[in-house]
mmCIF file of C-alpha atoms in Angstrom:
data_model
loop_
_atom_site.group_PDB
_atom_site.id
_atom_site.type_symbol
_atom_site.label_atom_id
_atom_site.label_comp_id
_atom_site.label_asym_id
_atom_site.label_seq_id
_atom_site.Cartn_x
_atom_site.Cartn_y
_atom_site.Cartn_z
ATOM 1 C CA MET A 1 28.780 46.127 35.811
ATOM 2 C CA ALA A 2 28.436 43.216 33.467
ATOM 3 C CA VAL A 3 24.896 42.124 32.818
ATOM 4 C CA PRO A 4 24.504 38.295 32.672
ATOM 5 C CA ILE A 5 22.999 37.062 29.439
ATOM 6 C CA ALA A 6 20.411 34.323 29.791
ATOM 7 C CA VAL A 7 20.651 31.550 27.202
ATOM 8 C CA LEU A 8 17.068 30.747 26.340
ATOM 9 C CA ASP A 9 15.932 27.284 25.303
ATOM 10 C CA CYS A 10 13.482 27.913 22.479
ATOM 11 C CA ASP A 11 12.012 24.445 22.818
ATOM 12 C CA LEU A 12 11.427 25.147 26.511
ATOM 13 C CA LEU A 13 9.605 28.378 25.665
ATOM 14 C CA LEU A 14 7.542 26.719 22.954
ATOM 15 C CA TYR A 15 6.735 23.363 24.493
ATOM 16 C CA GLY A 16 7.415 23.443 28.231
ATOM 17 C CA ARG A 17 9.998 21.839 30.479
ATOM 18 C CA GLY A 18 8.695 18.295 30.168
ATOM 19 C CA HIS A 19 8.768 18.177 26.372
ATOM 20 C CA ARG A 20 11.578 16.379 24.539
ATOM 21 C CA THR A 21 12.149 17.157 20.887
ATOM 22 C CA LEU A 22 13.049 14.472 18.396
ATOM 23 C CA ASP A 23 16.594 15.797 18.047
ATOM 24 C CA ARG A 24 17.048 14.987 21.742
ATOM 25 C CA PHE A 25 15.123 11.762 21.412
ATOM 26 C CA LYS A 26 17.272 8.633 21.562
ATOM 27 C CA LEU A 27 15.916 5.305 20.403
ATOM 28 C CA GLU A 28 17.869 3.452 23.062
ATOM 29 C CA ASP A 29 16.191 5.505 25.812
ATOM 30 C CA VAL A 30 12.680 4.152 25.229
ATOM 31 C CA THR A 31 11.036 0.747 25.034
ATOM 32 C CA ASP A 32 9.905 -1.060 21.903
ATOM 33 C CA GLU A 33 6.360 -0.793 23.242
ATOM 34 C CA TYR A 34 6.631 2.997 23.243
ATOM 35 C CA LEU A 35 8.067 3.069 19.722
ATOM 36 C CA VAL A 36 5.344 0.776 18.387
ATOM 37 C CA SER A 37 2.563 2.756 20.063
ATOM 38 C CA THR A 38 3.925 6.123 18.870
ATOM 39 C CA TYR A 39 5.559 5.375 15.533
ATOM 40 C CA GLY A 40 4.051 2.015 14.606
ATOM 41 C CA PHE A 41 7.281 0.006 14.453
ATOM 42 C CA PRO A 42 9.912 -1.455 16.816
ATOM 43 C CA ARG A 43 13.486 -0.265 17.282
ATOM 44 C CA GLN A 44 15.282 -2.698 14.946
ATOM 45 C CA PHE A 45 12.909 -1.881 12.100
ATOM 46 C CA ILE A 46 13.584 1.838 12.559
ATOM 47 C CA TYR A 47 17.359 1.205 12.645
ATOM 48 C CA TYR A 48 16.995 -0.694 9.362
ATOM 49 C CA LEU A 49 15.201 2.276 7.764
ATOM 50 C CA VAL A 50 17.952 4.621 8.968
ATOM 51 C CA ASP A 51 20.546 2.408 7.255
ATOM 52 C CA LEU A 52 18.419 2.053 4.130
ATOM 53 C CA LEU A 53 17.444 5.714 3.701
ATOM 54 C CA GLY A 54 20.189 7.552 5.560
ATOM 55 C CA ALA A 55 22.234 8.519 2.495
ATOM 56 C CA SER A 56 19.173 9.937 0.718
ATOM 57 C CA LEU A 57 18.099 11.906 3.790
ATOM 58 C CA SER A 58 21.522 13.375 4.570
ATOM 59 C CA ARG A 59 21.469 15.983 1.851
ATOM 60 C CA PRO A 60 23.717 19.081 2.023
ATOM 61 C CA THR A 61 22.056 22.010 3.819
ATOM 62 C CA GLN A 62 22.846 25.637 4.537
ATOM 63 C CA ARG A 63 21.312 25.329 7.979
ATOM 64 C CA SER A 64 23.651 24.917 10.929
ATOM 65 C CA ARG A 65 21.475 22.219 12.494
ATOM 66 C CA ALA A 66 19.958 19.929 9.872
ATOM 67 C CA ILE A 67 17.347 17.398 10.924
ATOM 68 C CA SER A 68 18.987 13.981 11.203
ATOM 69 C CA PRO A 69 17.841 10.997 9.088
ATOM 70 C CA GLU A 70 16.681 9.264 12.273
ATOM 71 C CA THR A 71 14.530 12.246 13.200
ATOM 72 C CA GLN A 72 13.085 12.518 9.699
ATOM 73 C CA ILE A 73 12.155 8.829 9.674
ATOM 74 C CA LEU A 74 10.513 8.967 13.102
ATOM 75 C CA ALA A 75 8.522 12.038 12.115
ATOM 76 C CA ALA A 76 7.355 10.454 8.861
ATOM 77 C CA LEU A 77 6.448 7.155 10.531
ATOM 78 C CA GLY A 78 4.474 9.086 13.119
ATOM 79 C CA PHE A 79 2.473 10.730 10.360
ATOM 80 C CA TYR A 80 1.960 7.576 8.285
ATOM 81 C CA THR A 81 0.803 5.453 11.217
ATOM 82 C CA SER A 82 -1.185 7.959 13.268
ATOM 83 C CA GLY A 83 -3.306 9.512 10.566
ATOM 84 C CA SER A 84 -2.869 12.860 12.318
ATOM 85 C CA PHE A 85 -2.453 16.004 10.308
ATOM 86 C CA GLN A 86 1.070 17.359 10.189
ATOM 87 C CA THR A 87 0.478 20.306 12.526
ATOM 88 C CA ARG A 88 -0.827 18.074 15.302
ATOM 89 C CA MET A 89 1.880 15.443 14.885
ATOM 90 C CA GLY A 90 4.580 18.129 14.643
ATOM 91 C CA ASP A 91 3.388 19.714 17.868
ATOM 92 C CA SER A 92 3.404 16.385 19.663
ATOM 93 C CA ILE A 93 7.043 15.632 18.767
ATOM 94 C CA GLY A 94 8.456 19.131 19.015
ATOM 95 C CA ILE A 95 9.130 20.218 15.440
ATOM 96 C CA SER A 96 7.416 22.873 13.376
ATOM 97 C CA GLN A 97 4.796 22.196 10.735
ATOM 98 C CA ALA A 98 7.279 23.233 8.045
ATOM 99 C CA SER A 99 9.872 20.790 9.381
ATOM 100 C CA MET A 100 7.267 18.058 9.673
ATOM 101 C CA SER A 101 6.247 18.638 6.068
ATOM 102 C CA ARG A 102 9.859 18.406 4.897
ATOM 103 C CA CYS A 103 10.394 15.186 6.864
ATOM 104 C CA VAL A 104 7.326 13.510 5.359
ATOM 105 C CA ALA A 105 8.262 14.680 1.851
ATOM 106 C CA ASN A 106 11.900 13.572 2.149
ATOM 107 C CA VAL A 107 11.151 10.132 3.578
ATOM 108 C CA THR A 108 8.299 9.575 1.130
ATOM 109 C CA GLU A 109 10.478 10.303 -1.883
ATOM 110 C CA ALA A 110 13.310 8.145 -0.524
ATOM 111 C CA LEU A 111 10.896 5.208 -0.153
ATOM 112 C CA VAL A 112 9.315 5.770 -3.572
ATOM 113 C CA GLU A 113 12.787 5.707 -5.148
ATOM 114 C CA ARG A 114 13.175 2.176 -3.741
ATOM 115 C CA ALA A 115 9.708 0.892 -4.661
ATOM 116 C CA SER A 116 10.927 -1.459 -7.403
ATOM 117 C CA GLN A 117 13.422 -2.976 -4.946
ATOM 118 C CA PHE A 118 10.665 -4.113 -2.600
ATOM 119 C CA ILE A 119 7.543 -4.427 -4.793
ATOM 120 C CA HIS A 120 7.967 -6.848 -7.706
ATOM 121 C CA PHE A 121 7.006 -10.289 -8.994
ATOM 122 C CA PRO A 122 9.457 -13.134 -8.422
ATOM 123 C CA GLU A 123 11.556 -13.987 -11.464
ATOM 124 C CA ASP A 124 13.318 -17.314 -10.930
ATOM 125 C CA GLU A 125 11.364 -20.520 -11.530
ATOM 126 C CA ALA A 126 11.677 -21.813 -7.979
ATOM 127 C CA ALA A 127 10.212 -18.609 -6.521
ATOM 128 C CA VAL A 128 7.373 -18.624 -9.057
ATOM 129 C CA GLN A 129 6.522 -22.222 -8.228
ATOM 130 C CA SER A 130 6.605 -21.427 -4.512
ATOM 131 C CA LEU A 131 4.178 -18.579 -5.181
ATOM 132 C CA LYS A 132 1.767 -20.959 -6.922
ATOM 133 C CA ASN A 133 2.112 -23.580 -4.185
ATOM 134 C CA ASP A 134 1.285 -21.039 -1.478
ATOM 135 C CA PHE A 135 -1.882 -20.002 -3.290
ATOM 136 C CA TYR A 136 -2.880 -23.599 -4.008
ATOM 137 C CA GLY A 137 -2.597 -24.336 -0.302
ATOM 138 C CA LEU A 138 -5.244 -21.734 0.499
ATOM 139 C CA ALA A 139 -8.226 -23.207 -1.364
ATOM 140 C CA GLY A 140 -6.987 -25.507 -4.118
ATOM 141 C CA MET A 141 -6.836 -22.929 -6.923
ATOM 142 C CA PRO A 142 -3.942 -23.891 -9.260
ATOM 143 C CA GLY A 143 -1.614 -21.663 -11.268
ATOM 144 C CA VAL A 144 -2.201 -18.466 -9.294
ATOM 145 C CA LEU A 145 0.578 -15.868 -9.517
ATOM 146 C CA GLY A 146 -1.219 -13.177 -7.512
ATOM 147 C CA VAL A 147 -4.590 -11.677 -6.600
ATOM 148 C CA VAL A 148 -5.487 -8.253 -7.959
ATOM 149 C CA ASP A 149 -7.983 -5.597 -6.907
ATOM 150 C CA CYS A 150 -8.449 -1.846 -6.590
ATOM 151 C CA THR A 151 -9.001 0.270 -3.497
ATOM 152 C CA HIS A 152 -9.836 3.966 -3.200
ATOM 153 C CA VAL A 153 -7.925 6.397 -0.956
ATOM 154 C CA ALA A 154 -9.583 9.738 -0.267
ATOM 155 C CA ILE A 155 -7.680 12.928 -1.128
ATOM 156 C CA LYS A 156 -8.486 16.621 -0.966
ATOM 157 C CA ALA A 157 -10.098 18.162 -4.051
ATOM 158 C CA PRO A 158 -7.288 19.193 -6.458
ATOM 159 C CA ASN A 159 -9.326 22.164 -7.718
ATOM 160 C CA ALA A 160 -12.899 23.082 -8.498
ATOM 161 C CA GLU A 161 -12.596 22.328 -12.209
ATOM 162 C CA ASP A 162 -10.917 18.917 -12.025
ATOM 163 C CA VAL A 163 -13.619 16.253 -11.797
ATOM 164 C CA SER A 164 -11.404 13.358 -12.878
ATOM 165 C CA TYR A 165 -10.724 12.474 -9.225
ATOM 166 C CA VAL A 166 -14.418 12.423 -8.231
ATOM 167 C CA ASN A 167 -15.509 8.823 -7.743
ATOM 168 C CA ARG A 168 -18.996 7.325 -8.033
ATOM 169 C CA LYS A 169 -19.812 8.367 -4.475
ATOM 170 C CA GLY A 170 -19.010 11.997 -5.230
ATOM 171 C CA LEU A 171 -15.768 11.963 -3.221
ATOM 172 C CA HIS A 172 -12.270 12.811 -4.434
ATOM 173 C CA SER A 173 -9.978 9.802 -4.414
ATOM 174 C CA LEU A 174 -7.159 7.884 -6.024
ATOM 175 C CA ASN A 175 -8.018 4.430 -7.350
ATOM 176 C CA CYS A 176 -5.079 2.175 -6.462
ATOM 177 C CA LEU A 177 -4.456 -1.083 -8.327
ATOM 178 C CA MET A 178 -2.540 -3.698 -6.313
ATOM 179 C CA VAL A 179 -1.501 -7.330 -6.530
ATOM 180 C CA CYS A 180 -0.407 -9.438 -3.558
ATOM 181 C CA ASP A 181 0.814 -12.956 -2.851
ATOM 182 C CA ALA A 182 -0.666 -15.487 -0.448
ATOM 183 C CA ARG A 183 1.033 -13.826 2.550
ATOM 184 C CA GLY A 184 -0.124 -10.337 1.641
ATOM 185 C CA VAL A 185 3.219 -9.204 0.187
ATOM 186 C CA LEU A 186 2.549 -6.650 -2.553
ATOM 187 C CA LEU A 187 3.829 -7.707 -5.984
ATOM 188 C CA SER A 188 2.557 -4.638 -7.831
ATOM 189 C CA ALA A 189 1.161 -1.260 -6.734
ATOM 190 C CA GLU A 190 -0.066 1.511 -9.035
ATOM 191 C CA THR A 191 -1.362 4.268 -6.788
ATOM 192 C CA HIS A 192 -1.858 7.217 -9.156
ATOM 193 C CA TRP A 193 -5.103 6.479 -10.982
ATOM 194 C CA PRO A 194 -7.912 9.111 -10.730
ATOM 195 C CA GLY A 195 -10.901 8.034 -8.654
ATOM 196 C CA SER A 196 -13.365 8.551 -11.509
ATOM 197 C CA LEU A 197 -11.903 5.581 -13.414
ATOM 198 C CA PRO A 198 -13.673 2.242 -12.856
ATOM 199 C CA ASP A 199 -11.531 -0.718 -11.885
ATOM 200 C CA CYS A 200 -11.709 -2.348 -15.320
ATOM 201 C CA THR A 201 -10.462 0.850 -17.013
ATOM 202 C CA VAL A 202 -7.613 1.190 -14.515
ATOM 203 C CA LEU A 203 -6.477 -2.351 -15.265
ATOM 204 C CA GLN A 204 -6.851 -1.839 -19.004
ATOM 205 C CA GLN A 205 -4.518 1.181 -18.883
ATOM 206 C CA ALA A 206 -2.159 -0.127 -16.193
ATOM 207 C CA ALA A 207 1.468 -1.122 -16.606
ATOM 208 C CA LEU A 208 0.442 -4.437 -15.023
ATOM 209 C CA THR A 209 -1.544 -5.391 -18.139
ATOM 210 C CA SER A 210 1.342 -4.612 -20.446
ATOM 211 C CA GLN A 211 3.633 -6.591 -18.169
ATOM 212 C CA PHE A 212 1.470 -9.708 -18.292
ATOM 213 C CA GLU A 213 0.577 -9.519 -21.965
ATOM 214 C CA THR A 214 4.147 -9.032 -23.170
ATOM 215 C CA GLU A 215 6.593 -10.686 -20.795
ATOM 216 C CA LEU A 216 5.269 -12.416 -17.707
ATOM 217 C CA HIS A 217 4.647 -16.095 -17.046
ATOM 218 C CA LYS A 218 2.435 -17.786 -19.627
ATOM 219 C CA ASP A 219 1.703 -20.770 -17.396
ATOM 220 C CA GLY A 220 -0.231 -18.962 -14.687
ATOM 221 C CA TRP A 221 -2.680 -16.174 -14.008
ATOM 222 C CA LEU A 222 -3.886 -13.555 -11.610
ATOM 223 C CA LEU A 223 -7.248 -13.772 -9.864
ATOM 224 C CA GLY A 224 -9.576 -10.790 -10.112
ATOM 225 C CA ASP A 225 -13.168 -10.191 -9.072
ATOM 226 C CA SER A 226 -16.113 -9.511 -11.364
ATOM 227 C CA SER A 227 -15.194 -5.854 -11.801
ATOM 228 C CA PHE A 228 -12.551 -7.025 -14.303
ATOM 229 C CA PHE A 229 -12.779 -8.684 -17.697
ATOM 230 C CA LEU A 230 -11.763 -12.318 -17.998
ATOM 231 C CA ARG A 231 -8.393 -12.591 -19.765
ATOM 232 C CA THR A 232 -6.007 -15.394 -20.566
ATOM 233 C CA TRP A 233 -3.833 -14.249 -17.643
ATOM 234 C CA LEU A 234 -6.685 -13.108 -15.358
ATOM 235 C CA MET A 235 -9.263 -15.551 -14.052
ATOM 236 C CA THR A 236 -12.554 -14.075 -12.818
ATOM 237 C CA PRO A 237 -15.538 -15.815 -11.149
ATOM 238 C CA LEU A 238 -18.507 -17.029 -13.164
ATOM 239 C CA HIS A 239 -21.437 -14.649 -12.874
ATOM 240 C CA ILE A 240 -24.104 -17.335 -12.719
ATOM 241 C CA PRO A 241 -22.608 -20.702 -11.694
ATOM 242 C CA GLU A 242 -24.819 -23.629 -12.630
ATOM 243 C CA THR A 243 -22.871 -26.876 -12.233
ATOM 244 C CA PRO A 244 -21.200 -28.274 -9.101
ATOM 245 C CA ALA A 245 -17.812 -27.696 -10.743
ATOM 246 C CA GLU A 246 -18.650 -24.048 -11.368
ATOM 247 C CA TYR A 247 -19.735 -23.578 -7.742
ATOM 248 C CA ARG A 248 -16.518 -25.206 -6.514
ATOM 249 C CA TYR A 249 -14.476 -22.970 -8.811
ATOM 250 C CA ASN A 250 -16.237 -19.839 -7.549
ATOM 251 C CA MET A 251 -15.789 -20.859 -3.920
ATOM 252 C CA ALA A 252 -12.062 -21.521 -4.379
ATOM 253 C CA HIS A 253 -11.707 -18.270 -6.317
ATOM 254 C CA SER A 254 -13.445 -16.238 -3.587
ATOM 255 C CA ALA A 255 -11.464 -17.831 -0.736
ATOM 256 C CA THR A 256 -8.181 -17.161 -2.552
ATOM 257 C CA HIS A 257 -9.047 -13.639 -3.716
ATOM 258 C CA ASN A 258 -9.995 -12.689 -0.149
ATOM 259 C CA VAL A 259 -6.269 -12.402 0.636
ATOM 260 C CA ILE A 260 -6.082 -8.989 -0.997
ATOM 261 C CA GLU A 261 -9.105 -7.685 0.900
ATOM 262 C CA ARG A 262 -7.368 -8.671 4.134
ATOM 263 C CA THR A 263 -4.192 -7.021 2.875
ATOM 264 C CA PHE A 264 -6.040 -3.765 2.162
ATOM 265 C CA ARG A 265 -7.508 -3.825 5.679
ATOM 266 C CA THR A 266 -4.100 -4.428 7.215
ATOM 267 C CA ILE A 267 -2.437 -1.621 5.261
ATOM 268 C CA ARG A 268 -5.173 0.803 6.293
ATOM 269 C CA SER A 269 -4.997 -0.226 9.943
ATOM 270 C CA ARG A 270 -1.202 0.031 9.996
ATOM 271 C CA PHE A 271 -1.062 3.327 8.064
ATOM 272 C CA ARG A 272 -3.931 5.376 9.398
ATOM 273 C CA CYS A 273 -3.154 8.300 7.107
ATOM 274 C CA LEU A 274 -4.867 6.180 4.409
ATOM 275 C CA ASP A 275 -8.002 5.037 6.203
ATOM 276 C CA GLY A 276 -9.901 8.333 6.123
ATOM 277 C CA SER A 277 -10.695 8.324 9.850
ATOM 278 C CA LYS A 278 -8.692 11.530 10.399
ATOM 279 C CA GLY A 279 -9.703 13.127 7.117
ATOM 280 C CA THR A 280 -8.459 12.931 3.555
ATOM 281 C CA LEU A 281 -4.826 13.180 2.493
ATOM 282 C CA GLN A 282 -4.213 16.922 2.308
ATOM 283 C CA TYR A 283 -1.908 16.834 -0.687
ATOM 284 C CA SER A 284 -1.980 17.040 -4.460
ATOM 285 C CA PRO A 285 -2.840 13.803 -6.304
ATOM 286 C CA LYS A 286 0.847 13.263 -7.156
ATOM 287 C CA LYS A 287 2.062 13.705 -3.569
ATOM 288 C CA SER A 288 -0.838 11.626 -2.234
ATOM 289 C CA SER A 289 0.028 8.868 -4.699
ATOM 290 C CA HIS A 290 3.633 8.902 -3.482
ATOM 291 C CA ILE A 291 2.548 8.692 0.175
ATOM 292 C CA ILE A 292 0.368 5.663 -0.621
ATOM 293 C CA LEU A 293 3.241 4.001 -2.484
ATOM 294 C CA ALA A 294 5.646 4.766 0.374
ATOM 295 C CA CYS A 295 3.255 3.015 2.773
ATOM 296 C CA CYS A 296 3.141 0.034 0.384
ATOM 297 C CA VAL A 297 6.945 -0.162 0.450
ATOM 298 C CA LEU A 298 6.935 -0.031 4.257
ATOM 299 C CA HIS A 299 4.265 -2.732 4.319
ATOM 300 C CA ASN A 300 6.507 -5.101 2.337
ATOM 301 C CA ILE A 301 9.604 -4.226 4.365
ATOM 302 C CA SER A 302 7.681 -4.936 7.555
ATOM 303 C CA LEU A 303 6.837 -8.431 6.282
ATOM 304 C CA GLU A 304 10.516 -9.041 5.511
ATOM 305 C CA HIS A 305 11.195 -8.222 9.166
ATOM 306 C CA GLY A 306 8.664 -10.675 10.504
ATOM 307 C CA LEU A 307 5.935 -8.137 11.294
ATOM 308 C CA ASP A 308 3.268 -10.422 9.952
ATOM 309 C CA VAL A 309 0.567 -9.010 7.700
ATOM 310 C CA TRP A 310 -2.236 -10.518 9.788
ATOM 311 C CA SER A 311 -0.874 -9.381 13.166
ATOM 312 C CA SER A 312 -2.117 -5.806 12.905
ATOM 313 C CA PRO A 313 -5.266 -4.759 14.771
ATOM 314 C CA ALA A 314 -8.403 -5.613 12.874
ATOM 315 C CA ALA A 315 -9.858 -2.814 10.834
ATOM 316 C CA GLY A 316 -13.323 -2.449 9.435
ATOM 317 C CA PRO A 317 -14.243 -3.752 6.003
ATOM 318 C CA VAL A 318 -12.612 -2.031 3.052
ATOM 319 C CA GLU A 319 -15.254 0.116 1.453
ATOM 320 C CA GLN A 320 -15.268 -0.491 -2.278
ATOM 321 C CA LEU A 321 -17.211 1.252 -4.989
ATOM 322 C CA GLU A 322 -19.654 -1.105 -6.658
ATOM 323 C CA GLU A 323 -18.911 -1.835 -10.289
ATOM 324 C CA GLU A 324 -21.432 -2.687 -12.959
ATOM 325 C CA TYR A 325 -20.584 -6.354 -12.988
ATOM 326 C CA GLU A 326 -23.042 -7.238 -15.708
ATOM 327 C CA GLN A 327 -20.875 -5.319 -18.195
ATOM 328 C CA MET A 328 -17.700 -7.182 -17.344
ATOM 329 C CA GLU A 329 -18.258 -10.508 -19.135
ATOM 330 C CA SER A 330 -15.389 -11.244 -21.482
ATOM 331 C CA MET A 331 -15.706 -11.797 -25.210
ATOM 332 C CA ASP A 332 -12.195 -13.310 -25.282
ATOM 333 C CA SER A 333 -12.807 -16.843 -26.539
ATOM 334 C CA GLU A 334 -9.304 -18.016 -25.604
ATOM 335 C CA ALA A 335 -9.743 -16.748 -22.031
ATOM 336 C CA CYS A 336 -13.092 -18.541 -21.823
ATOM 337 C CA ARG A 337 -11.466 -21.743 -23.084
ATOM 338 C CA ILE A 338 -8.721 -21.544 -20.451
ATOM 339 C CA ARG A 339 -11.246 -21.033 -17.650
ATOM 340 C CA GLN A 340 -13.385 -23.911 -18.920
ATOM 341 C CA GLU A 341 -10.346 -26.168 -19.063
ATOM 342 C CA LEU A 342 -9.503 -25.160 -15.497
ATOM 343 C CA LEU A 343 -13.039 -26.079 -14.436
ATOM 344 C CA LEU A 344 -12.885 -29.476 -16.087
ATOM 345 C CA THR A 345 -9.357 -30.335 -14.953
ATOM 346 C CA HIS A 346 -9.445 -29.216 -11.326
ATOM 347 C CA PHE A 347 -13.046 -28.730 -10.187
ATOM 348 C CA SER A 348 -15.134 -31.426 -11.929
#
């Protein structure tokens, strides 16, 4: 007598009858509200990422049932935006921790490969002038090409001997140098610097400095806070303003520079894997740096798709390490002359 063979559904055994795995998950079957609440982004944005990254994520495999690009993107977005560790997020969507890890790694690298496509300064004159006009409209500060600052992202300790990632608060972190425009679009993002480096040292060693000193626009400048040295291409506030013009300059500088603080808050609220509320990034410094950069790329893509930078839920203040501002005064006489001319021309 033939014995019937039962075909077992492994997902049913592992997760129960009501659980749907991502490979069975269809974007058209759920609402935008569900996608935003679970993965942080609406349907059309996810479709765009599938088109953008699909070729990179469809690599040859020996497995009979490779994870689709759509599935990989949803899994990675779930991790980026929830801040949950991979095991928990993998359980919630029906894939193993190993698969979840591969999805995050694959999508992260695909986004990092496209970073220069989405994060860059404008090059044509009309776009540069529009950039300056947008900044001038904020608080009357002329010639601004971007606002620059650093923010720390906590990571796990690389090893017991490596203290280069230990910041001034005794925590392991990456110190990330970023520049944004008046809308919060990132124009530069260097996410790999060890947390022990102060902001001024990061900027001194950054590609951004070389870029501005050798090739970028000579008729404008970035705005940085007092943790940086004054430079010909980087205007900082006066430490002790005395005249009405100096007070007006500092007020306009602060109101304009605040854009990047708001941008940091928005990025952290949108990508909860970076905000530290669910723990540090459990990766090596290099992989953590790539995850941060991938989130920066997604941030800019989201702005291109009309997901406005200020529309995200409000997050708490960005916690910054205090710098020794009294050591930051510039000895660059040409930079001092440019700032003084700016004071006399626009704020007197």
